[in-house]
Every structure is written in structure tokens, then in C-alpha cells.
Amino acid sequence: MNNTFNPSEVFEDASKAAIINRIQQLVPPGSPEPQNPQILATLQTLTAQLIWAYQADGQLESEPFSDVRDRTINLYSLACSNKIKGKTILITGGEGCVGSFLIEKLLSLGATNIISVDKARCQNPDENLPHFNKEGAVNFYAADIRNLQALKHIFEVEKPHIVFHLAAQRQPGLAEIQIRETVTTSLLGCKNVIQLSEEYGVEDCIFSSTGKTSRYFTTEIYAASKKFAEWQFAKAAQEGKVTYGMVRFTHMLENSLFCEQMSKKVQQSKTVNVHAPHRYVTAQNLIEAVHLLLNSLVVSVPGKLKIVAVSNLGWPTETLEVALYKIQESGKNLPIYFQGLLPGYEEPFFLGQFDWNKPTDIHLLINVLEDPFRKIDQAGDMVILELAPFSLCMLDKQVSNLEKLISDRNFPEVQIKPALVAAEKEVIASSFAWSSAAELLKILQWGVNPKKLQGYGTEVADYSEIIQLLLQGMYGRLNQEVLNCAGVNADEFDRLVESLSAVDSLQAEVGYLRSVSKCIRQSALPAQFTQKKSEPVPVREAA
């Protein structure tokens, strides 16, 4: 690529926003890959101009994820080694990227008997076994965690002391296609691992989850099914004899589909497609991931589900910047275009997930309702938290209903998603009912802040379902005291109500809010507005 490119020779406005706008005008998001030679030539020029604009801002000088690749997390090596010494350790998904590296690390810490359970071996039985440092220290089984009898046979033969449950769907996009497999893996697979861990006297069971579950509500199959997995482990931690722990991962660089696909496009394609501009990802490396899993053994306690994650994720990385860097690095004059968001990646981020009174403390893998339980480990590398309370009875009911549906092969796969989302809403509603009305009001106010929404290119209607859940959680509980506790005055409350009034699906809730506003203005709120709803059974005792 010609590094002496001068944008003023082509287009007068060389700002990033103007260039991106020109690209989207040429190829509107959702359009097929451009084939017209004139359009491709213009896209090439615009892409080169965009690279120059990024360079002018001091970007693209180094690989965008370079800071992430060099990070590490303190490993409590002695404590971990003492924990695993002489123990049989079972790993589901043991032949995956994280699972394989975990096995290597366990062997280096002195593990002598490791069991790998992976369905990949069912699909590729003749594939060569991974090479590990100690011959005979690792036994490989071909089994799908959804198959209770196959998994039970392994537990019966091996009798593990420690379980790392890593097996899962890892692609959000593929989850929207393989719906039944994804949901059954999260629901039935987790249920089987928990049941057998309890039945065979496992001491510790560590589950790997995703930062996407920190969303209060999601319609994405990948994240919603993982939320149910987290809830099941939280319930098991409270009711069972096993000590359970959990890790929330974010984008894994060494296992990154995005980076793999982007590199392939740059090497093999004539064009490079990016989902959309202004899309960002947080990332971590494989060493961090495995150290989190092992440290989880140390910080987990009986009776509670302790969750660990990277404490400092650094600044999110723009996916467009990654694409431009790879094009620049290749030396090719390749054009980019924005294909539009795909299922599994199109959900807008709800800003009420963060406490905007404390912007410097924002953590992308934690929401406001989980934040009160946040702690940092002694080394400062890990954040430790717990799930917000929810109704165990409601979870049992929804999981039971879902199991009946997804286990019925005659139940249409296309109907699993709405059933999953409906069940998710019920459990979330139980969590919001446990939360204080003031907390919910603050979350709502942060989430529909007009200036912030405008900056993110979204509007209130994009969040109608989570807003409705929040409003239902506040119904019958709002009064002047709640507004005072939330730091919301009468004028701010009225502006909030007006911003919601434009959404047709929220009109019933808006009517209630206007009644509350009127009564607050009159300083005489009737009793029916202050009557509290009954509290659900919590995950833990109230602090």
C-alpha cells in the first residue's frame, strides 16, 4: 500500500465520519458484496483514505490487541498445586483451545490424572490425540455432555474430584442457527454436569461462562442460554454439597473467530467486509483465561457461586481498526464495506448496565445489580462477584418447562428461541422484584439518557423489552422516598416519562408513571402506589 497517500487529492472531507458515511452510501449495510468495478475502485480509495485518517490520529502503529497479548494474571500456583495434588480432574471440552491449554497448565502444576471429555472426538474419532508432556497422564473420552448415560459412565469409571466444565457453543452467530443444540447444551448439559458432580462426590466444579451474561436481558440465543447455565450453577451452589465456581470470559484472542475470519479475508478475498463501524470488543488472552479457571478453585467457597473475571480489561478495541490494520499490514490495496449486523451480534448495548455516577469504575462484564458484590483479589488482577438474587422456584419452573419443549424433537426449532426468551423474562422479573425500586429507577434513567443514546446511535424503542421488565419491577413501589433515594427529582422523572411515552408498547406502564408523577406533584400518593410486591426466594440471604 502507498503510505504517501494524500486524502486531499481525492475527497475534500477526510474525517473518519465522512469517509465511513461515503462507504455506506456506496454500499448500504445489508447489500450483497459489491461487484461493480467502479464502486470497488472508489471503495479502494476510500479505504486507503480511512487508513490515512486513522494514522493521522496516531492509530494503526501497532497491532490493536498488542497490549492484551502481553497481559497476565497472577496465578496462585502453590494454592492451586495443593488443590489438585493427587486428584482426578475432569474437563469437558478438553480438546478445545482453552481446554487444551488448561490441561498443559495442570500438568505443569503436578496433576497426574486428567480426564478430557469432548464431543469433537465423537465427530472425528480417528483424529490424532493432542500431545502432552506426560504420557498416560491424560485420558480422552468421546461424549456429548447432553448424553447423561455416556457422561455417567465416565464419572463412574473415573470418579473425578474436580470438574472444569468448558464444553459449550462458542459462536454467537452459529448459536442462532443451531438453536436446539445450543440451548440443550446449556440447559441439559449443565444439569447433567451438576447432577453427576453431586452424585459422585465431586469436591469442586468450575464453570466457564461469558461476559455477555452480564446483560440484564438478552434475546440472543448464545447469551440467554448462558444466563440459564449461570442461574443453574448459582442454585446448585446454594443447595448442593459441591463447591462451585465460575469464570466470565470475554473475547479470546487465541480462539478469536473474528480475527481468524478477518485474516482470511485479507489473504484470500478481493474485498473485506466489516459488520459495522463503531463496534468494539474487549479481549483477553489464553494465559489470563486459564489462570482465572485455576484461581477460581482457590477463591470459591461452599454455599455461594463466586464469579471471577479479569479486573482490568483495558480500552475496548474497534473492529474496524483491526480490519484496517490487517489490510495495512498485508500491503494490499483492499476495499472495505459494511455488511450490516448479523443475528447473534445485532443487539444494542443497554447503557443502564453501568453506574454512571461512577464512570471510572465501569466494568464491561458486570452490571449494576452485581456490582455491590464486587471485590478485587490481593494481586489486583481479578474481580470477584456474585449474581444478583433471583427466585429459585421460578428458575426450577422455567427450566422444567424448557426441558420439556427442547427435548421434544417434534417441537419446531424456530419456536425454541421465543420460548427461551419468555422463560428468561420470568427469571429476570423475579430478580427485579428482589431489587429495590430505587436501583431499578436509576438503571432505567441511565439506560434511556437521550444524550448518551444519541451518541450511540440508538433510541429508546430499541430497548423496549428491558425497559418493560424494569417498569414491571417498579410497579406499585414508586413514591417520593424512592425518587429521593434514586436521586431523581420531579422534573427529571417527568422527562423520563416523556421519553418513554414515544414507545407504543409501553403505554400501559407510562400511564402508571404519569399517575405517580401527578400524585408526587400533589404530595399525596395513594396507598395502592406504595403497596409492595411479595419478595421472591433469593439466591442468598439479604446482606
XYZ file of C-alpha atoms in Angstrom:
543
model
C 0.000 0.000 0.000
C 1.204 3.517 -0.809
C 1.950 5.147 2.552
C 2.317 8.575 0.920
C -1.378 8.666 0.054
C -2.810 12.186 0.377
C -6.564 12.278 1.142
C -6.942 15.844 -0.095
C -6.177 14.589 -3.595
C -9.398 12.580 -3.610
C -12.076 13.930 -1.269
C -12.248 17.279 0.428
C -13.611 15.989 3.757
C -11.115 13.404 5.031
C -12.617 12.934 8.501
C -13.295 9.373 9.639
C -17.038 10.019 9.906
C -17.267 11.478 6.406
C -15.300 8.606 4.854
C -17.378 5.979 6.638
C -20.542 7.752 5.501
C -19.328 7.693 1.885
C -18.604 3.957 2.123
C -22.081 3.276 3.490
C -23.651 5.391 0.753
C -21.848 3.383 -1.896
C -22.739 0.039 -0.318
C -25.652 0.370 2.118
C -25.479 -2.094 5.043
C -27.335 -5.271 4.161
C -26.286 -5.126 0.499
C -24.517 -8.089 -1.125
C -20.782 -7.941 -1.724
C -20.109 -5.222 -4.303
C -19.039 -6.380 -7.765
C -19.179 -3.188 -9.835
C -15.574 -2.276 -10.821
C -16.183 1.457 -10.429
C -17.646 1.029 -6.932
C -14.770 -1.262 -5.956
C -12.239 1.269 -7.198
C -13.887 4.043 -5.183
C -14.020 1.793 -2.115
C -10.301 1.120 -2.502
C -9.602 4.841 -2.491
C -11.900 5.452 0.466
C -10.307 2.587 2.418
C -6.825 3.973 1.792
C -8.102 7.380 2.855
C -9.611 5.894 6.025
C -6.312 4.211 6.899
C -4.568 7.579 6.477
C -7.164 9.213 8.774
C -6.553 6.570 11.459
C -2.800 7.024 11.125
C -3.231 10.779 11.490
C -4.892 10.084 14.864
C -1.911 8.010 15.967
C -3.612 4.647 15.342
C -2.515 1.573 13.346
C 1.088 1.985 14.523
C 0.908 -1.402 16.235
C -1.411 -4.408 16.317
C -4.614 -3.218 18.066
C -4.593 -6.128 20.532
C -0.869 -5.929 21.352
C -1.483 -4.698 24.908
C -3.899 -7.569 25.524
C -1.468 -10.207 24.274
C 1.153 -9.102 26.808
C -1.132 -9.118 29.845
C -1.100 -11.785 32.511
C -2.897 -12.644 35.721
C -1.163 -13.696 38.903
C -1.599 -17.428 39.389
C -1.858 -18.670 42.960
C 0.432 -21.523 41.964
C 1.106 -23.051 45.389
C -2.557 -22.971 46.420
C -3.631 -24.406 43.054
C -0.965 -27.101 43.162
C -2.052 -28.118 46.669
C -5.652 -28.190 45.486
C -5.041 -30.538 42.545
C -2.324 -32.755 44.053
C -3.354 -36.404 43.886
C -6.777 -35.543 42.430
C -8.552 -36.803 39.328
C -9.557 -33.812 37.218
C -12.249 -33.990 34.548
C -12.518 -31.334 31.826
C -15.486 -31.101 29.473
C -14.444 -29.536 26.195
C -10.885 -30.623 26.968
C -9.800 -30.660 23.330
C -10.794 -27.054 22.675
C -8.422 -24.099 22.717
C -8.881 -23.254 26.396
C -9.273 -26.882 27.458
C -6.008 -27.979 25.842
C -4.048 -25.152 27.416
C -5.678 -25.837 30.783
C -4.503 -29.434 30.583
C -0.938 -28.289 29.848
C -1.032 -25.963 32.832
C -2.481 -28.607 35.143
C 0.312 -30.987 34.167
C 2.916 -28.322 34.898
C 1.372 -27.849 38.350
C 1.712 -31.549 39.147
C -1.595 -33.068 38.050
C -1.200 -36.779 37.315
C -4.677 -37.909 36.278
C -6.662 -35.750 33.850
C -9.820 -36.768 32.017
C -10.857 -34.967 28.825
C -14.467 -35.289 27.654
C -15.204 -33.774 24.253
C -17.841 -34.395 21.605
C -15.295 -33.424 18.929
C -13.849 -36.924 19.318
C -17.304 -38.338 18.507
C -17.220 -36.470 15.193
C -13.527 -37.175 14.452
C -12.651 -40.489 16.150
C -9.553 -41.047 14.006
C -8.033 -37.653 14.748
C -4.637 -37.784 16.438
C -4.662 -37.230 20.186
C -3.122 -33.961 21.377
C 0.450 -34.351 22.592
C 1.054 -33.549 26.235
C 4.227 -33.551 28.264
C 3.451 -36.579 30.401
C 2.463 -39.781 28.632
C -0.512 -41.539 30.184
C -1.443 -38.558 32.351
C -4.457 -37.669 30.183
C -7.326 -39.969 29.197
C -9.616 -38.933 26.351
C -13.316 -39.747 26.107
C -15.707 -39.124 23.235
C -19.009 -37.965 24.726
C -21.629 -35.259 24.375
C -22.432 -33.665 27.743
C -26.137 -33.774 26.826
C -25.964 -37.577 26.936
C -26.475 -38.308 30.627
C -25.738 -42.036 30.394
C -22.486 -41.532 28.476
C -21.352 -38.884 30.932
C -22.413 -41.006 33.900
C -20.290 -43.904 32.644
C -17.227 -41.626 32.641
C -17.950 -40.371 36.159
C -18.486 -43.954 37.332
C -15.187 -45.175 35.864
C -13.011 -42.166 36.683
C -14.666 -40.751 39.830
C -13.293 -37.204 39.428
C -12.558 -34.947 42.384
C -12.503 -31.708 40.357
C -14.525 -30.762 37.268
C -13.902 -27.915 34.838
C -16.993 -27.500 32.678
C -15.886 -25.771 29.456
C -17.952 -27.543 26.783
C -20.350 -25.136 25.072
C -21.294 -23.409 21.843
C -18.653 -20.717 21.321
C -20.058 -18.882 18.291
C -22.916 -16.401 18.872
C -23.708 -16.378 15.157
C -23.839 -20.172 14.898
C -25.993 -20.308 18.031
C -28.748 -18.505 16.104
C -28.663 -21.332 13.543
C -28.049 -24.364 15.771
C -30.665 -23.288 18.273
C -31.660 -26.660 19.698
C -28.079 -27.827 20.126
C -27.017 -24.587 21.790
C -29.926 -24.456 24.237
C -29.821 -28.155 25.113
C -26.068 -27.924 25.715
C -26.542 -25.049 28.180
C -29.628 -26.439 29.910
C -29.326 -30.224 29.772
C -25.536 -30.304 29.615
C -25.152 -28.116 32.712
C -27.875 -30.042 34.504
C -26.060 -33.316 33.797
C -22.684 -31.977 34.975
C -24.247 -30.641 38.189
C -26.251 -33.809 38.855
C -23.259 -36.117 38.391
C -20.933 -33.851 40.355
C -23.308 -34.112 43.307
C -23.938 -37.828 42.831
C -20.261 -38.797 42.632
C -18.940 -36.548 45.394
C -17.006 -34.054 43.304
C -15.239 -31.536 45.548
C -15.053 -28.539 43.183
C -16.796 -27.746 39.903
C -15.750 -24.680 37.880
C -17.922 -23.409 35.022
C -16.768 -21.148 32.173
C -19.303 -18.521 31.138
C -19.303 -15.334 29.087
C -19.346 -11.620 29.839
C -22.457 -11.358 27.654
C -24.465 -12.761 30.576
C -23.940 -9.516 32.479
C -26.747 -8.089 30.338
C -29.943 -7.875 32.377
C -31.897 -9.235 29.436
C -30.964 -10.558 26.012
C -32.768 -12.066 23.047
C -29.600 -13.676 21.674
C -29.530 -17.477 21.910
C -25.880 -17.620 22.956
C -26.160 -15.152 25.833
C -29.655 -16.171 27.003
C -28.761 -19.862 27.197
C -25.588 -18.992 29.113
C -27.660 -16.948 31.578
C -29.687 -20.071 32.343
C -26.459 -22.004 32.831
C -25.232 -19.396 35.329
C -28.543 -19.478 37.200
C -28.402 -23.278 37.430
C -24.903 -23.190 38.900
C -25.907 -20.450 41.347
C -28.815 -22.604 42.515
C -26.580 -25.676 42.799
C -24.031 -23.715 44.836
C -26.694 -22.801 47.362
C -28.422 -26.167 47.571
C -25.706 -28.755 46.816
C -22.684 -30.225 48.568
C -20.182 -29.415 45.817
C -18.231 -26.144 45.885
C -18.994 -24.352 42.625
C -17.096 -21.531 40.964
C -17.476 -19.647 37.727
C -15.378 -17.615 35.300
C -16.658 -14.970 32.900
C -14.598 -14.797 29.753
C -14.625 -12.111 27.109
C -13.266 -12.233 23.540
C -10.425 -14.809 23.495
C -7.626 -13.714 21.176
C -6.099 -17.154 20.558
C -9.571 -18.536 19.837
C -10.915 -15.483 18.028
C -13.242 -16.234 15.143
C -13.310 -12.554 14.269
C -9.516 -12.328 13.962
C -9.330 -15.629 12.070
C -12.018 -14.593 9.603
C -10.535 -11.119 9.134
C -7.077 -12.535 8.401
C -8.580 -14.994 5.917
C -10.480 -12.232 4.117
C -7.374 -10.104 3.795
C -5.345 -13.054 2.483
C -7.887 -14.614 0.134
C -10.610 -12.112 -0.760
C -10.886 -9.119 -3.057
C -12.978 -7.220 -0.505
C -13.076 -7.080 3.307
C -16.472 -6.904 4.976
C -16.914 -5.448 8.460
C -20.195 -5.731 10.384
C -20.485 -2.036 11.153
C -18.432 0.989 12.226
C -18.233 1.933 15.895
C -18.374 -1.683 17.076
C -15.978 -2.522 19.898
C -14.743 -5.661 21.614
C -12.929 -6.278 24.860
C -10.402 -9.074 24.775
C -8.239 -11.315 26.902
C -5.552 -13.872 26.214
C -5.328 -17.590 26.844
C -2.976 -17.297 29.817
C -5.436 -14.985 31.570
C -8.290 -17.405 30.845
C -6.534 -20.472 32.268
C -5.219 -18.599 35.304
C -8.782 -17.433 36.021
C -10.038 -21.022 35.884
C -7.329 -22.263 38.218
C -7.617 -19.331 40.620
C -11.355 -19.961 40.774
C -10.527 -23.206 42.587
C -8.847 -21.123 45.273
C -11.421 -18.335 45.739
C -14.571 -20.490 45.545
C -16.450 -21.113 48.781
C -19.227 -23.534 49.732
C -22.780 -22.232 49.546
C -22.155 -19.337 47.127
C -21.264 -19.047 43.482
C -18.185 -16.851 43.299
C -17.568 -15.448 39.811
C -14.142 -14.258 38.659
C -13.105 -12.162 35.671
C -10.200 -10.016 34.525
C -10.211 -6.891 36.698
C -8.736 -4.566 34.073
C -9.836 -5.221 30.510
C -8.241 -2.064 29.156
C -9.883 0.017 26.452
C -12.266 -1.757 24.058
C -10.884 -2.241 20.549
C -12.782 -1.134 17.461
C -13.336 -3.969 14.988
C -12.919 -1.548 12.091
C -9.459 -0.620 13.375
C -8.493 -4.308 13.403
C -9.637 -4.690 9.789
C -7.730 -1.604 8.648
C -4.586 -2.729 10.464
C -4.673 -6.147 8.777
C -5.164 -4.519 5.362
C -2.298 -2.125 6.036
C -0.071 -4.960 7.245
C -0.796 -7.020 4.113
C 0.373 -4.247 1.811
C -2.661 -4.818 -0.401
C -4.974 -2.100 -1.656
C -8.176 -3.821 -0.498
C -11.597 -2.167 -0.241
C -13.811 -2.485 2.841
C -17.574 -2.248 3.096
C -20.054 -2.604 5.960
C -22.264 -5.649 5.522
C -24.598 -4.884 8.436
C -25.054 -6.692 11.738
C -25.746 -10.414 11.677
C -28.009 -12.421 14.039
C -26.166 -13.029 17.284
C -24.339 -9.689 17.054
C -27.082 -7.131 16.437
C -28.360 -6.457 19.949
C -27.694 -2.840 21.038
C -25.935 -2.356 24.363
C -28.167 -1.094 27.192
C -26.387 1.775 28.948
C -28.252 1.130 32.204
C -25.883 -1.754 32.755
C -23.387 0.724 34.204
C -23.489 3.065 37.194
C -22.831 6.407 35.502
C -22.311 8.062 38.891
C -19.035 6.100 38.974
C -17.805 6.045 35.354
C -14.226 5.300 36.337
C -15.384 2.049 37.993
C -17.253 0.728 34.959
C -16.537 -2.924 34.204
C -17.925 -4.370 30.976
C -18.534 -7.844 32.440
C -20.521 -6.665 35.479
C -23.915 -4.968 35.767
C -25.204 -2.552 38.410
C -27.113 -5.224 40.364
C -23.993 -7.401 40.604
C -21.689 -4.516 41.471
C -22.413 -4.468 45.255
C -20.789 -7.902 45.492
C -17.651 -6.860 43.576
C -14.248 -7.357 45.209
C -10.687 -7.348 43.874
C -8.222 -10.100 44.752
C -4.986 -9.337 46.599
C -2.933 -9.189 43.412
C -5.402 -6.768 41.836
C -5.755 -8.920 38.712
C -9.170 -10.484 39.303
C -12.573 -9.094 40.073
C -14.727 -11.398 42.214
C -18.516 -11.051 42.285
C -21.829 -12.869 42.683
C -25.056 -12.954 40.695
C -27.916 -10.664 41.643
C -30.583 -12.570 43.653
C -33.435 -14.299 41.807
C -36.205 -16.762 42.585
C -35.016 -20.363 42.754
C -38.604 -21.591 42.450
C -39.132 -19.551 39.304
C -35.902 -20.906 37.819
C -36.995 -24.503 38.519
C -40.340 -23.861 36.859
C -38.878 -22.260 33.736
C -36.083 -24.825 33.320
C -38.597 -27.660 33.668
C -40.854 -26.110 31.021
C -37.968 -25.524 28.652
C -36.632 -29.050 29.083
C -39.981 -30.496 28.026
C -40.060 -28.328 24.918
C -36.484 -28.735 23.713
C -36.422 -32.480 24.433
C -39.431 -32.967 22.144
C -37.974 -33.449 18.660
C -41.369 -32.540 17.202
C -41.249 -29.101 18.791
C -40.164 -26.752 15.958
C -36.632 -25.458 16.405
C -37.722 -21.988 15.320
C -40.040 -21.803 18.337
C -37.293 -22.559 20.861
C -35.942 -19.021 20.788
C -39.199 -17.250 21.793
C -39.747 -19.911 24.469
C -36.235 -19.334 25.836
C -36.699 -15.557 25.864
C -40.088 -15.819 27.572
C -38.627 -18.089 30.267
C -35.674 -15.738 30.685
C -38.041 -12.815 31.260
C -39.751 -14.646 34.128
C -36.475 -15.278 35.973
C -35.306 -11.713 35.349
C -38.624 -10.383 36.638
C -38.053 -12.326 39.858
C -34.612 -10.719 40.170
C -36.003 -7.226 39.571
C -38.715 -7.845 42.157
C -35.955 -8.632 44.657
C -34.067 -5.457 43.741
C -35.024 -2.116 45.277
C -37.268 0.186 43.259
C -34.658 2.955 43.608
C -31.995 0.757 41.996
C -34.302 -0.067 39.105
C -35.236 3.580 38.631
C -31.579 4.617 38.456
C -30.869 1.832 35.947
C -33.785 2.983 33.811
C -32.729 6.622 33.925
C -29.145 5.770 32.914
C -30.375 3.432 30.199
C -32.591 5.962 28.381
C -30.412 9.058 28.748
C -31.160 10.946 25.491
C -27.662 12.362 25.012
C -25.976 9.000 25.528
C -28.446 7.217 23.234
C -27.837 9.793 20.535
C -24.097 9.285 20.879
C -24.529 5.535 20.445
C -26.908 5.937 17.506
C -29.811 4.184 19.243
C -33.205 5.222 20.571
C -35.500 4.309 23.455
C -37.612 1.939 21.341
C -34.557 -0.278 20.756
C -34.683 -1.243 24.453
C -38.440 -1.641 24.913
C -38.277 -5.171 26.357
C -35.713 -4.475 29.071
C -37.468 -1.175 29.859
C -40.755 -3.012 30.250
C -39.143 -5.505 32.650
C -37.676 -2.676 34.719
C -41.017 -0.850 34.856
C -42.839 -4.019 35.860
C -40.310 -4.467 38.654
C -41.101 -0.947 39.898
C -44.881 -1.215 39.548
C -46.672 -0.437 42.800
C -43.424 0.549 44.517
C -42.739 4.118 43.395
C -43.141 7.055 45.729
C -41.348 10.242 46.718
C -38.981 8.366 49.014
C -37.916 6.081 46.162
C -37.271 9.056 43.892
C -35.226 10.730 46.625
C -33.187 7.569 47.159
C -32.551 7.303 43.404
C -31.539 10.956 43.221
C -34.318 11.742 40.731
C -36.301 14.939 41.178
C -39.850 15.506 39.925
C -38.766 17.298 36.732
C -36.270 14.565 35.849
C -38.941 11.961 36.472
C -41.340 13.748 34.125
C -38.700 13.960 31.417
C -38.087 10.243 31.846
C -41.798 9.530 31.451
C -41.977 11.664 28.306
C -39.036 9.855 26.741
C -40.849 6.544 27.302
C -44.200 7.809 26.031
C -42.990 7.630 22.410
C -42.814 3.809 22.599
C -46.185 2.246 21.734
C -45.575 -0.994 23.638
C -45.013 0.921 26.907
C -48.237 2.912 27.031
C -49.756 0.956 29.964
C -46.590 1.456 32.007
C -46.379 5.127 31.012
C -49.935 5.596 32.270
C -48.879 4.294 35.663
C -45.804 6.542 35.746
C -47.910 9.592 34.924
C -50.247 8.730 37.779
C -47.252 8.501 40.086
C -45.952 11.838 38.820
C -49.289 13.510 39.414
C -49.507 12.199 42.952
C -45.910 13.194 43.706
C -46.674 16.669 42.448
C -49.642 16.756 44.787
C -47.512 15.235 47.589
C -50.269 12.766 48.315
C -49.546 9.411 46.755
C -52.448 6.911 47.325
C -51.801 3.656 49.152
C -52.165 1.488 46.036
C -48.963 3.019 44.629
C -46.892 2.253 47.713
C -48.045 -1.326 48.220
C -45.012 -3.605 47.871
C -44.966 -6.826 45.904
C -44.056 -10.038 47.723
C -40.391 -10.866 47.591
C -39.159 -13.999 45.756
C -36.866 -16.605 47.230
C -33.339 -15.137 46.863
C -30.156 -16.881 45.832
C -28.635 -15.769 49.119
C -29.673 -14.178 52.350
C -30.058 -10.434 52.063
C -26.896 -8.632 53.046
